[in-house]
Amino acid sequence: MDFDLSPEQQQIRQTLDQFAAREILPHRARWDREGIFPRRVIEQLGELGFLGIAFEPRWGGGGADTLSLLTATECLSRHDASVGLTYAAHVSLAGAHIALFAGDEQRIRYLPGLVSGKLIGAWCLTEPDTGSDAAAMRTRAVRSGDNWTINGAKMFITNGTVADVYVVNAATSAQGGRDGASAFIVERGVKGLRNGRRIEKLGLRASDTGEVIFEDVVVPAGALIGELNAGYRQTLKVLEGGRIGVAAFAVGIARAGLEEALAYVRQRTQFGQRIADFQGVQWMLADMATRVEAAWLLACRAARLKDRGRPVGRAASIAKLYASEAAMWVTTKAVQLHGGYGYMSEFPVERYMRDAKLAEIGEGTSEIQRLLISKSLLAEGYLPEEPAAI
Ligand SMILES: Cc1cc2nc3c(=O)[nH]c(=O)nc-3n(C[C@H](O)[C@H](O)[C@H](O)COP(=O)(O)OP(=O)(O)OC[C@H]3O[C@@H](n4cnc5c(N)ncnc54)[C@H](O)[C@@H]3O)c2cc1C
């Protein structure tokens, strides 16, 4: 496995660093404070080609590999985790679901808009009463003639109040669950679709999180994605890619915390010397860097497995679990190394710490990742995804 980024991937980083310096860094603290969703930034990412980076060229995409997508996700999240989350939900969840499972007619209708940033996508799985146990969803779609009628509510949906296109999971058989759910594409503006209350949150305050309510929403038969009752299986596949994306998102935040802490300890003095000269501080820095590196390598490994068509479920869960806990740990240490200033909002590290927490919750909590990893180990043993076999 090659650990270096290719020249193209280095170019992704460079372009996004320059873009962020102009369009994100000067505004991110205010966006966070005021809860402003920077829609224009998403459009600009579309204009630069980043929203379609890993989609096939025939849908307007760049045809790049998963590592390139991770590089973009990591980089955006390092500069602003809210933009990183918006990006990940749009590209790796809503966009990926359509790219992977929709028919050509649906792809032609939606992917060019999602890739250009003219349309924003949201992916709706979680409900007010079901999160970890997603198969217990209550949202229901019932067929009547040439249409489906959807009733139910989805909760904590990223881009939920700003999206133009929703990928919605709903039960389509009496028993619902794993073999009785299907995914649909629902467009904003359709009668009966509305957003519930605005949800205030701990971090990622410049990302949009909303409730999406469906009251007798009628969509044509052509809104069904792929096969009837295959929605849950599609969801599991989409989540494999999504979780690798969350790992990259977490690495970006962790790296931002490490870089900020490094800069701070070099200039802060106590007891007549730089705090960087204290061994206790140095060891903390070393542990932070070790976690950042390990998390990135696990994400890269999962990306490689995915691109080679190998089983990736366990590797994706391992990368997501480790990277999210690393991000929480590293950003907490970054606050610690700033002392009292770390607790103040004029320094960015408190925002990193608030933002990092989501990585341990979204797309399956750390407990659910541990459950999935151990289930796979007990069923298959360690070998199928052993690193040496890559
Ligand atoms: C900012 C944000 C953005 C989000 N974006 C989206 C989105 O775009 N689309 C979407 O569909 N969802 C989204 N979510 C929802 C997210 O995926 C869920 O919140 C998450 O899966 C957890 O579900 P829950 O909130 O219902 O928690 P619960 O499932 O109720 O979990 C509560 C606690 O119980 C634990 N627990 C549950 N089951 C078990 C078990 N079997 N063993 C051990 N512990 C267990 C959990 O780990 C957790 O600690 C988002 C959430 C947030 C916070």
Short mmCIF file of C-alpha atoms and ligand atoms in Angstrom, two decimals:
data_model
loop_
_atom_site.label_atom_id
_atom_site.label_comp_id
_atom_site.label_asym_id
_atom_site.label_seq_id
_atom_site.Cartn_x
_atom_site.Cartn_y
_atom_site.Cartn_z
CA MET A 1 0.00 0.00 0.00
CA ASP A 2 1.36 3.39 -1.01
CA PHE A 3 1.10 5.84 1.88
CA ASP A 4 1.82 8.96 -0.19
CA LEU A 5 -0.86 11.09 -1.75
CA SER A 6 -0.68 11.10 -5.54
CA PRO A 7 0.10 14.41 -7.31
CA GLU A 8 -3.63 14.74 -8.05
CA GLN A 9 -4.50 14.22 -4.38
CA GLN A 10 -1.88 16.76 -3.34
CA GLN A 11 -3.48 19.13 -5.82
CA ILE A 12 -6.87 18.57 -4.15
CA ARG A 13 -5.35 19.61 -0.83
CA GLN A 14 -3.62 22.64 -2.27
CA THR A 15 -6.71 23.87 -4.11
CA LEU A 16 -8.95 23.40 -1.07
CA ASP A 17 -6.40 25.05 1.25
CA GLN A 18 -6.35 28.09 -1.02
CA PHE A 19 -10.12 28.08 -1.40
CA ALA A 20 -10.61 27.80 2.38
CA ALA A 21 -8.16 30.63 3.07
CA ARG A 22 -10.35 32.93 0.94
CA GLU A 23 -13.87 31.67 1.44
CA ILE A 24 -14.02 29.79 4.75
CA LEU A 25 -11.40 30.79 7.34
CA PRO A 26 -12.36 34.49 7.55
CA HIS A 27 -16.02 33.58 8.23
CA ARG A 28 -16.12 30.26 10.07
CA ALA A 29 -16.21 31.64 13.65
CA ARG A 30 -19.15 33.94 12.79
CA TRP A 31 -21.00 31.15 10.94
CA ASP A 32 -20.63 29.01 14.05
CA ARG A 33 -21.68 31.79 16.42
CA GLU A 34 -24.69 32.84 14.39
CA GLY A 35 -25.63 29.40 13.04
CA ILE A 36 -25.30 30.49 9.41
CA PHE A 37 -25.40 27.80 6.73
CA PRO A 38 -22.95 28.85 3.98
CA ARG A 39 -24.86 27.69 0.92
CA ARG A 40 -22.67 29.70 -1.45
CA VAL A 41 -19.61 27.70 -0.32
CA ILE A 42 -21.33 24.48 -1.35
CA GLU A 43 -22.13 25.95 -4.77
CA GLN A 44 -18.50 27.02 -5.12
CA LEU A 45 -17.32 23.52 -4.24
CA GLY A 46 -19.56 22.32 -7.06
CA GLU A 47 -18.09 24.87 -9.46
CA LEU A 48 -14.59 23.65 -8.51
CA GLY A 49 -15.58 20.05 -9.19
CA PHE A 50 -15.36 18.78 -5.61
CA LEU A 51 -18.98 17.69 -5.18
CA GLY A 52 -18.65 15.10 -7.93
CA ILE A 53 -15.06 14.16 -7.35
CA ALA A 54 -15.66 10.40 -7.03
CA PHE A 55 -18.74 10.04 -9.23
CA GLU A 56 -18.51 8.66 -12.74
CA PRO A 57 -17.69 11.20 -15.46
CA ARG A 58 -20.93 10.32 -17.33
CA TRP A 59 -22.84 11.94 -14.43
CA GLY A 60 -20.58 14.98 -14.44
CA GLY A 61 -18.20 13.52 -11.87
CA GLY A 62 -14.42 13.41 -11.72
CA GLY A 63 -14.08 9.62 -11.61
CA ALA A 64 -11.48 9.81 -8.81
CA ASP A 65 -10.91 7.11 -6.20
CA THR A 66 -12.16 7.00 -2.61
CA LEU A 67 -8.86 8.25 -1.21
CA SER A 68 -9.28 11.44 -3.26
CA LEU A 69 -12.75 11.90 -1.79
CA LEU A 70 -11.31 11.33 1.70
CA THR A 71 -8.58 13.87 1.02
CA ALA A 72 -11.21 16.47 0.14
CA THR A 73 -13.38 15.57 3.16
CA GLU A 74 -10.42 15.69 5.54
CA CYS A 75 -9.20 18.99 4.17
CA LEU A 76 -12.61 20.72 4.31
CA SER A 77 -13.23 19.39 7.83
CA ARG A 78 -9.83 20.66 8.97
CA HIS A 79 -10.79 24.15 7.82
CA ASP A 80 -14.40 24.00 8.95
CA ALA A 81 -16.05 20.84 10.24
CA SER A 82 -19.53 22.23 9.49
CA VAL A 83 -18.63 22.51 5.81
CA GLY A 84 -17.03 19.06 6.06
CA LEU A 85 -20.23 17.52 7.45
CA THR A 86 -22.44 19.26 4.87
CA TYR A 87 -20.11 17.95 2.17
CA ALA A 88 -20.04 14.40 3.55
CA ALA A 89 -23.86 14.17 3.85
CA HIS A 90 -24.39 15.62 0.37
CA VAL A 91 -21.74 13.55 -1.42
CA SER A 92 -21.18 10.35 0.56
CA LEU A 93 -24.78 9.74 1.66
CA ALA A 94 -27.43 11.34 -0.60
CA GLY A 95 -25.29 11.52 -3.76
CA ALA A 96 -23.70 8.11 -3.22
CA HIS A 97 -27.09 6.44 -2.66
CA ILE A 98 -28.36 7.76 -5.99
CA ALA A 99 -25.09 7.02 -7.81
CA LEU A 100 -24.94 3.46 -6.47
CA PHE A 101 -28.56 2.33 -6.65
CA ALA A 102 -30.77 4.65 -8.70
CA GLY A 103 -31.79 3.91 -12.27
CA ASP A 104 -30.24 5.86 -15.13
CA GLU A 105 -33.30 8.05 -15.53
CA GLN A 106 -33.02 9.13 -11.89
CA ARG A 107 -29.27 9.59 -12.14
CA ILE A 108 -29.65 11.81 -15.19
CA ARG A 109 -32.33 13.81 -13.40
CA TYR A 110 -30.49 14.39 -10.11
CA LEU A 111 -26.74 13.75 -10.25
CA PRO A 112 -25.69 16.66 -12.49
CA GLY A 113 -27.52 19.08 -10.16
CA LEU A 114 -25.97 17.49 -7.05
CA VAL A 115 -22.52 17.51 -8.65
CA SER A 116 -22.76 21.17 -9.68
CA GLY A 117 -24.10 22.28 -6.30
CA LYS A 118 -27.32 23.64 -7.82
CA LEU A 119 -29.14 20.98 -5.82
CA ILE A 120 -28.38 20.04 -2.22
CA GLY A 121 -28.99 16.50 -1.06
CA ALA A 122 -30.08 15.05 2.29
CA TRP A 123 -30.20 11.43 3.38
CA CYS A 124 -33.06 10.52 5.69
CA LEU A 125 -32.78 7.40 7.82
CA THR A 126 -32.97 8.36 11.50
CA GLU A 127 -36.39 8.96 13.07
CA PRO A 128 -37.47 10.55 16.36
CA ASP A 129 -37.86 7.09 17.93
CA THR A 130 -35.34 5.00 15.98
CA GLY A 131 -31.66 5.70 15.44
CA SER A 132 -29.30 2.84 16.24
CA ASP A 133 -32.05 0.35 15.41
CA ALA A 134 -32.80 1.88 12.02
CA ALA A 135 -34.66 -1.21 10.81
CA ALA A 136 -37.43 -0.34 13.27
CA MET A 137 -38.33 2.74 11.19
CA ARG A 138 -41.95 3.85 11.31
CA THR A 139 -42.05 6.02 8.20
CA ARG A 140 -44.20 4.13 5.73
CA ALA A 141 -44.74 4.26 1.99
CA VAL A 142 -47.91 2.73 0.60
CA ARG A 143 -48.47 2.02 -3.08
CA SER A 144 -51.67 3.28 -4.66
CA GLY A 145 -51.90 2.90 -8.42
CA ASP A 146 -48.92 4.61 -10.05
CA ASN A 147 -47.90 6.46 -6.90
CA TRP A 148 -46.50 5.97 -3.42
CA THR A 149 -47.84 7.84 -0.41
CA ILE A 150 -45.29 8.50 2.34
CA ASN A 151 -46.13 9.26 5.96
CA GLY A 152 -43.72 9.66 8.85
CA ALA A 153 -40.91 11.83 10.21
CA LYS A 154 -37.13 11.82 10.00
CA MET A 155 -34.95 13.37 12.67
CA PHE A 156 -31.47 14.99 12.88
CA ILE A 157 -31.16 15.13 9.10
CA THR A 158 -28.06 16.97 7.85
CA ASN A 159 -29.13 19.51 5.19
CA GLY A 160 -32.68 18.67 6.30
CA THR A 161 -34.08 22.20 5.96
CA VAL A 162 -31.96 23.34 3.02
CA ALA A 163 -32.01 20.31 0.74
CA ASP A 164 -33.64 20.18 -2.68
CA VAL A 165 -33.47 16.40 -2.97
CA TYR A 166 -34.17 13.89 -0.19
CA VAL A 167 -33.29 10.21 -0.21
CA VAL A 168 -35.87 8.75 2.16
CA ASN A 169 -36.01 5.30 3.70
CA ALA A 170 -39.49 3.99 4.43
CA ALA A 171 -41.12 0.69 5.31
CA THR A 172 -42.85 -0.74 2.24
CA SER A 173 -44.18 -4.00 3.59
CA ALA A 174 -46.31 -4.93 6.57
CA GLN A 175 -43.33 -6.28 8.53
CA GLY A 176 -41.00 -3.38 7.52
CA GLY A 177 -37.46 -3.86 8.79
CA ARG A 178 -34.48 -5.32 7.02
CA ASP A 179 -36.36 -6.96 4.16
CA GLY A 180 -39.32 -4.64 4.05
CA ALA A 181 -37.96 -1.13 3.53
CA SER A 182 -37.29 0.86 0.36
CA ALA A 183 -35.58 4.10 -0.56
CA PHE A 184 -37.28 6.93 -2.47
CA ILE A 185 -36.21 10.23 -3.97
CA VAL A 186 -38.43 13.08 -2.80
CA GLU A 187 -38.08 16.62 -4.11
CA ARG A 188 -38.47 19.74 -1.98
CA GLY A 189 -41.71 21.52 -2.78
CA VAL A 190 -43.84 18.42 -2.98
CA LYS A 191 -47.12 18.80 -1.07
CA GLY A 192 -47.01 17.44 2.48
CA LEU A 193 -43.24 17.67 2.98
CA ARG A 194 -42.28 20.14 5.67
CA ASN A 195 -39.59 20.81 8.21
CA GLY A 196 -40.24 20.70 11.93
CA ARG A 197 -38.60 22.95 14.46
CA ARG A 198 -35.11 24.32 13.98
CA ILE A 199 -32.69 22.23 16.00
CA GLU A 200 -29.99 24.03 18.00
CA LYS A 201 -26.89 21.98 18.65
CA LEU A 202 -23.58 21.72 20.55
CA GLY A 203 -21.25 21.98 17.58
CA LEU A 204 -21.22 22.01 13.78
CA ARG A 205 -23.49 24.99 14.13
CA ALA A 206 -22.94 26.14 10.54
CA SER A 207 -24.26 22.83 9.27
CA ASP A 208 -27.99 22.42 8.88
CA THR A 209 -29.74 19.78 10.98
CA GLY A 210 -33.46 19.40 10.64
CA GLU A 211 -36.55 17.34 11.11
CA VAL A 212 -38.25 16.31 7.86
CA ILE A 213 -41.94 15.50 8.10
CA PHE A 214 -43.96 13.62 5.47
CA GLU A 215 -47.73 14.01 5.60
CA ASP A 216 -49.43 12.15 2.77
CA VAL A 217 -46.53 12.99 0.46
CA VAL A 218 -47.34 11.51 -2.95
CA VAL A 219 -44.45 10.55 -5.22
CA PRO A 220 -44.58 8.72 -8.55
CA ALA A 221 -43.62 5.03 -8.83
CA GLY A 222 -40.43 6.25 -10.53
CA ALA A 223 -39.24 7.75 -7.24
CA LEU A 224 -38.40 4.28 -5.89
CA ILE A 225 -34.63 3.72 -5.87
CA GLY A 226 -33.66 0.31 -7.22
CA GLU A 227 -35.64 -2.74 -6.17
CA LEU A 228 -38.65 -2.76 -3.88
CA ASN A 229 -37.76 -3.78 -0.31
CA ALA A 230 -34.02 -3.44 -0.97
CA GLY A 231 -33.74 -0.13 0.90
CA TYR A 232 -32.15 -1.48 4.05
CA ARG A 233 -29.48 -3.39 2.12
CA GLN A 234 -28.77 -0.25 0.09
CA THR A 235 -28.50 1.71 3.33
CA LEU A 236 -25.90 -0.65 4.78
CA LYS A 237 -23.80 -0.28 1.63
CA VAL A 238 -24.08 3.51 1.60
CA LEU A 239 -23.11 3.59 5.28
CA GLU A 240 -19.87 1.71 4.54
CA GLY A 241 -18.72 4.59 2.36
CA GLY A 242 -20.30 7.13 4.70
CA ARG A 243 -18.39 5.82 7.70
CA ILE A 244 -15.07 6.06 5.90
CA GLY A 245 -16.08 9.65 5.16
CA VAL A 246 -16.80 10.28 8.86
CA ALA A 247 -13.33 8.91 9.65
CA ALA A 248 -11.79 11.46 7.26
CA PHE A 249 -14.01 14.19 8.75
CA ALA A 250 -12.74 13.26 12.23
CA VAL A 251 -9.11 13.21 11.09
CA GLY A 252 -9.56 16.72 9.68
CA ILE A 253 -10.85 18.07 12.99
CA ALA A 254 -8.16 16.23 14.98
CA ARG A 255 -5.42 17.59 12.73
CA ALA A 256 -6.76 21.12 13.12
CA GLY A 257 -6.60 20.67 16.91
CA LEU A 258 -3.05 19.35 16.78
CA GLU A 259 -1.83 22.17 14.52
CA GLU A 260 -3.46 24.83 16.67
CA ALA A 261 -1.98 23.32 19.84
CA LEU A 262 1.48 23.12 18.28
CA ALA A 263 1.42 26.80 17.34
CA TYR A 264 0.20 27.77 20.81
CA VAL A 265 2.71 25.83 22.93
CA ARG A 266 5.58 27.25 20.88
CA GLN A 267 4.75 30.83 21.88
CA ARG A 268 3.18 30.54 25.34
CA THR A 269 5.59 30.88 28.26
CA GLN A 270 5.25 29.86 31.92
CA PHE A 271 7.92 29.55 34.61
CA GLY A 272 10.25 31.52 32.33
CA GLN A 273 10.18 29.05 29.44
CA ARG A 274 8.03 27.99 26.51
CA ILE A 275 5.40 25.48 27.58
CA ALA A 276 6.58 23.43 24.55
CA ASP A 277 9.76 22.78 26.54
CA PHE A 278 7.93 20.87 29.29
CA GLN A 279 8.14 17.14 28.80
CA GLY A 280 4.55 16.64 29.97
CA VAL A 281 3.43 18.89 27.10
CA GLN A 282 5.72 17.19 24.59
CA TRP A 283 4.30 13.76 25.42
CA MET A 284 0.80 15.05 24.96
CA LEU A 285 1.76 16.37 21.50
CA ALA A 286 3.35 13.04 20.58
CA ASP A 287 0.22 11.12 21.59
CA MET A 288 -1.97 13.54 19.65
CA ALA A 289 0.09 13.13 16.47
CA THR A 290 0.15 9.34 16.86
CA ARG A 291 -3.64 9.21 17.01
CA VAL A 292 -4.05 11.55 14.02
CA GLU A 293 -1.70 9.42 11.91
CA ALA A 294 -3.20 6.10 12.97
CA ALA A 295 -6.71 7.37 12.25
CA TRP A 296 -5.73 8.58 8.77
CA LEU A 297 -4.05 5.28 7.92
CA LEU A 298 -7.12 3.30 9.00
CA ALA A 299 -9.28 5.52 6.80
CA CYS A 300 -6.87 5.04 3.87
CA ARG A 301 -6.93 1.29 4.35
CA ALA A 302 -10.72 1.19 4.30
CA ALA A 303 -10.72 3.39 1.17
CA ARG A 304 -8.32 1.02 -0.60
CA LEU A 305 -10.43 -2.03 0.29
CA LYS A 306 -13.53 -0.26 -1.03
CA ASP A 307 -11.87 0.68 -4.31
CA ARG A 308 -10.67 -2.89 -4.79
CA GLY A 309 -14.18 -4.23 -4.30
CA ARG A 310 -13.17 -6.09 -1.16
CA PRO A 311 -15.39 -6.45 1.94
CA VAL A 312 -15.09 -3.13 3.72
CA GLY A 313 -17.75 -3.14 6.44
CA ARG A 314 -15.48 -4.00 9.33
CA ALA A 315 -12.61 -1.82 8.12
CA ALA A 316 -15.00 1.12 7.72
CA SER A 317 -16.35 0.63 11.25
CA ILE A 318 -12.83 0.31 12.69
CA ALA A 319 -11.70 3.49 10.91
CA LYS A 320 -14.81 5.41 11.98
CA LEU A 321 -14.61 4.21 15.58
CA TYR A 322 -10.93 4.94 16.01
CA ALA A 323 -10.87 8.26 14.15
CA SER A 324 -13.91 9.66 15.95
CA GLU A 325 -12.57 8.79 19.39
CA ALA A 326 -9.14 10.10 18.36
CA ALA A 327 -10.71 13.40 17.26
CA MET A 328 -12.49 13.78 20.59
CA TRP A 329 -9.33 12.93 22.52
CA VAL A 330 -7.00 15.13 20.45
CA THR A 331 -9.30 18.17 20.50
CA THR A 332 -9.81 17.83 24.26
CA LYS A 333 -6.02 17.84 24.67
CA ALA A 334 -5.79 20.84 22.34
CA VAL A 335 -8.13 22.73 24.69
CA GLN A 336 -6.08 21.53 27.67
CA LEU A 337 -2.83 22.76 26.13
CA HIS A 338 -4.38 26.20 25.67
CA GLY A 339 -5.25 26.39 29.38
CA GLY A 340 -7.95 29.00 30.08
CA TYR A 341 -7.71 30.41 26.57
CA GLY A 342 -8.71 27.03 25.23
CA TYR A 343 -12.06 27.40 26.94
CA MET A 344 -12.73 30.79 25.32
CA SER A 345 -14.51 31.11 22.00
CA GLU A 346 -11.94 33.57 20.64
CA PHE A 347 -9.65 30.55 20.15
CA PRO A 348 -10.85 27.90 17.70
CA VAL A 349 -10.00 24.80 19.76
CA GLU A 350 -13.20 24.85 21.83
CA ARG A 351 -15.13 24.75 18.54
CA TYR A 352 -13.07 21.77 17.35
CA MET A 353 -13.90 19.93 20.56
CA ARG A 354 -17.63 20.64 20.18
CA ASP A 355 -17.54 19.66 16.50
CA ALA A 356 -15.62 16.42 17.09
CA LYS A 357 -18.33 14.94 19.33
CA LEU A 358 -20.66 14.33 16.39
CA ALA A 359 -18.20 11.85 14.86
CA GLU A 360 -18.81 9.51 17.82
CA ILE A 361 -22.58 9.67 17.23
CA GLY A 362 -23.49 10.12 13.54
CA GLU A 363 -23.75 7.19 11.11
CA GLY A 364 -23.74 4.73 13.98
CA THR A 365 -22.50 5.53 17.48
CA SER A 366 -19.20 4.18 18.83
CA GLU A 367 -21.18 1.52 20.68
CA ILE A 368 -22.82 0.42 17.42
CA GLN A 369 -19.44 0.33 15.65
CA ARG A 370 -18.05 -1.91 18.44
CA LEU A 371 -21.10 -4.12 18.08
CA LEU A 372 -20.60 -4.42 14.29
CA ILE A 373 -16.86 -5.06 14.57
CA SER A 374 -17.22 -7.76 17.21
CA LYS A 375 -20.12 -9.37 15.35
CA SER A 376 -17.98 -9.61 12.22
CA LEU A 377 -15.00 -10.97 14.18
CA LEU A 378 -17.09 -13.65 15.84
CA ALA A 379 -18.80 -14.65 12.59
CA GLU A 380 -15.82 -14.60 10.23
CA GLY A 381 -12.69 -14.59 12.39
CA TYR A 382 -10.04 -11.96 11.83
CA LEU A 383 -8.69 -13.08 8.45
CA PRO A 384 -11.05 -11.74 5.75
CA GLU A 385 -9.92 -8.14 6.08
CA GLU A 386 -6.52 -8.71 7.63
CA PRO A 387 -4.18 -5.84 6.69
CA ALA A 388 -1.54 -8.24 5.34
CA ALA A 389 -4.05 -9.45 2.77
CA ILE A 390 -4.41 -6.00 1.16
C1 LIG B 1 -25.48 16.53 13.92
C2 LIG B 1 -26.14 15.26 13.48
C3 LIG B 1 -26.31 15.00 12.14
C4 LIG B 1 -26.97 13.83 11.73
N1 LIG B 1 -27.21 13.64 10.39
C5 LIG B 1 -27.99 12.58 10.01
C6 LIG B 1 -28.36 12.44 8.64
O1 LIG B 1 -27.97 13.21 7.76
N2 LIG B 1 -29.19 11.40 8.31
C7 LIG B 1 -29.65 10.51 9.24
O2 LIG B 1 -30.39 9.61 8.87
N3 LIG B 1 -29.28 10.62 10.55
C8 LIG B 1 -28.48 11.64 10.96
N4 LIG B 1 -28.12 11.77 12.27
C9 LIG B 1 -28.61 10.80 13.24
C10 LIG B 1 -27.56 9.87 13.80
O3 LIG B 1 -27.11 8.97 12.83
C11 LIG B 1 -28.16 9.20 15.04
O4 LIG B 1 -28.31 10.20 16.02
C12 LIG B 1 -27.32 8.06 15.56
O5 LIG B 1 -27.33 6.96 14.67
C13 LIG B 1 -27.78 7.58 16.95
O6 LIG B 1 -29.15 7.33 16.95
P1 LIG B 1 -30.05 7.97 18.13
O7 LIG B 1 -29.77 9.43 18.15
O8 LIG B 1 -31.45 7.55 17.92
O9 LIG B 1 -29.47 7.37 19.46
P2 LIG B 1 -29.94 5.98 20.15
O10 LIG B 1 -29.95 4.91 19.14
O11 LIG B 1 -31.20 6.23 20.91
O12 LIG B 1 -28.75 5.75 21.15
C14 LIG B 1 -28.69 6.29 22.47
C15 LIG B 1 -27.52 5.62 23.19
O13 LIG B 1 -27.77 4.22 23.31
C16 LIG B 1 -26.67 3.49 22.78
N5 LIG B 1 -27.13 2.24 22.18
C17 LIG B 1 -28.15 2.05 21.32
N6 LIG B 1 -28.22 0.76 20.95
C18 LIG B 1 -27.23 0.11 21.59
C19 LIG B 1 -26.77 -1.23 21.63
N7 LIG B 1 -27.35 -2.19 20.91
N8 LIG B 1 -25.70 -1.53 22.40
C20 LIG B 1 -25.07 -0.57 23.11
N9 LIG B 1 -25.46 0.73 23.12
C21 LIG B 1 -26.52 1.06 22.37
C22 LIG B 1 -26.07 4.41 21.74
O14 LIG B 1 -24.74 4.07 21.42
C23 LIG B 1 -26.18 5.77 22.42
O15 LIG B 1 -25.14 5.92 23.32
C24 LIG B 1 -27.41 12.90 12.69
C25 LIG B 1 -27.19 13.13 14.05
C26 LIG B 1 -26.56 14.30 14.46
C27 LIG B 1 -26.34 14.52 15.93
#
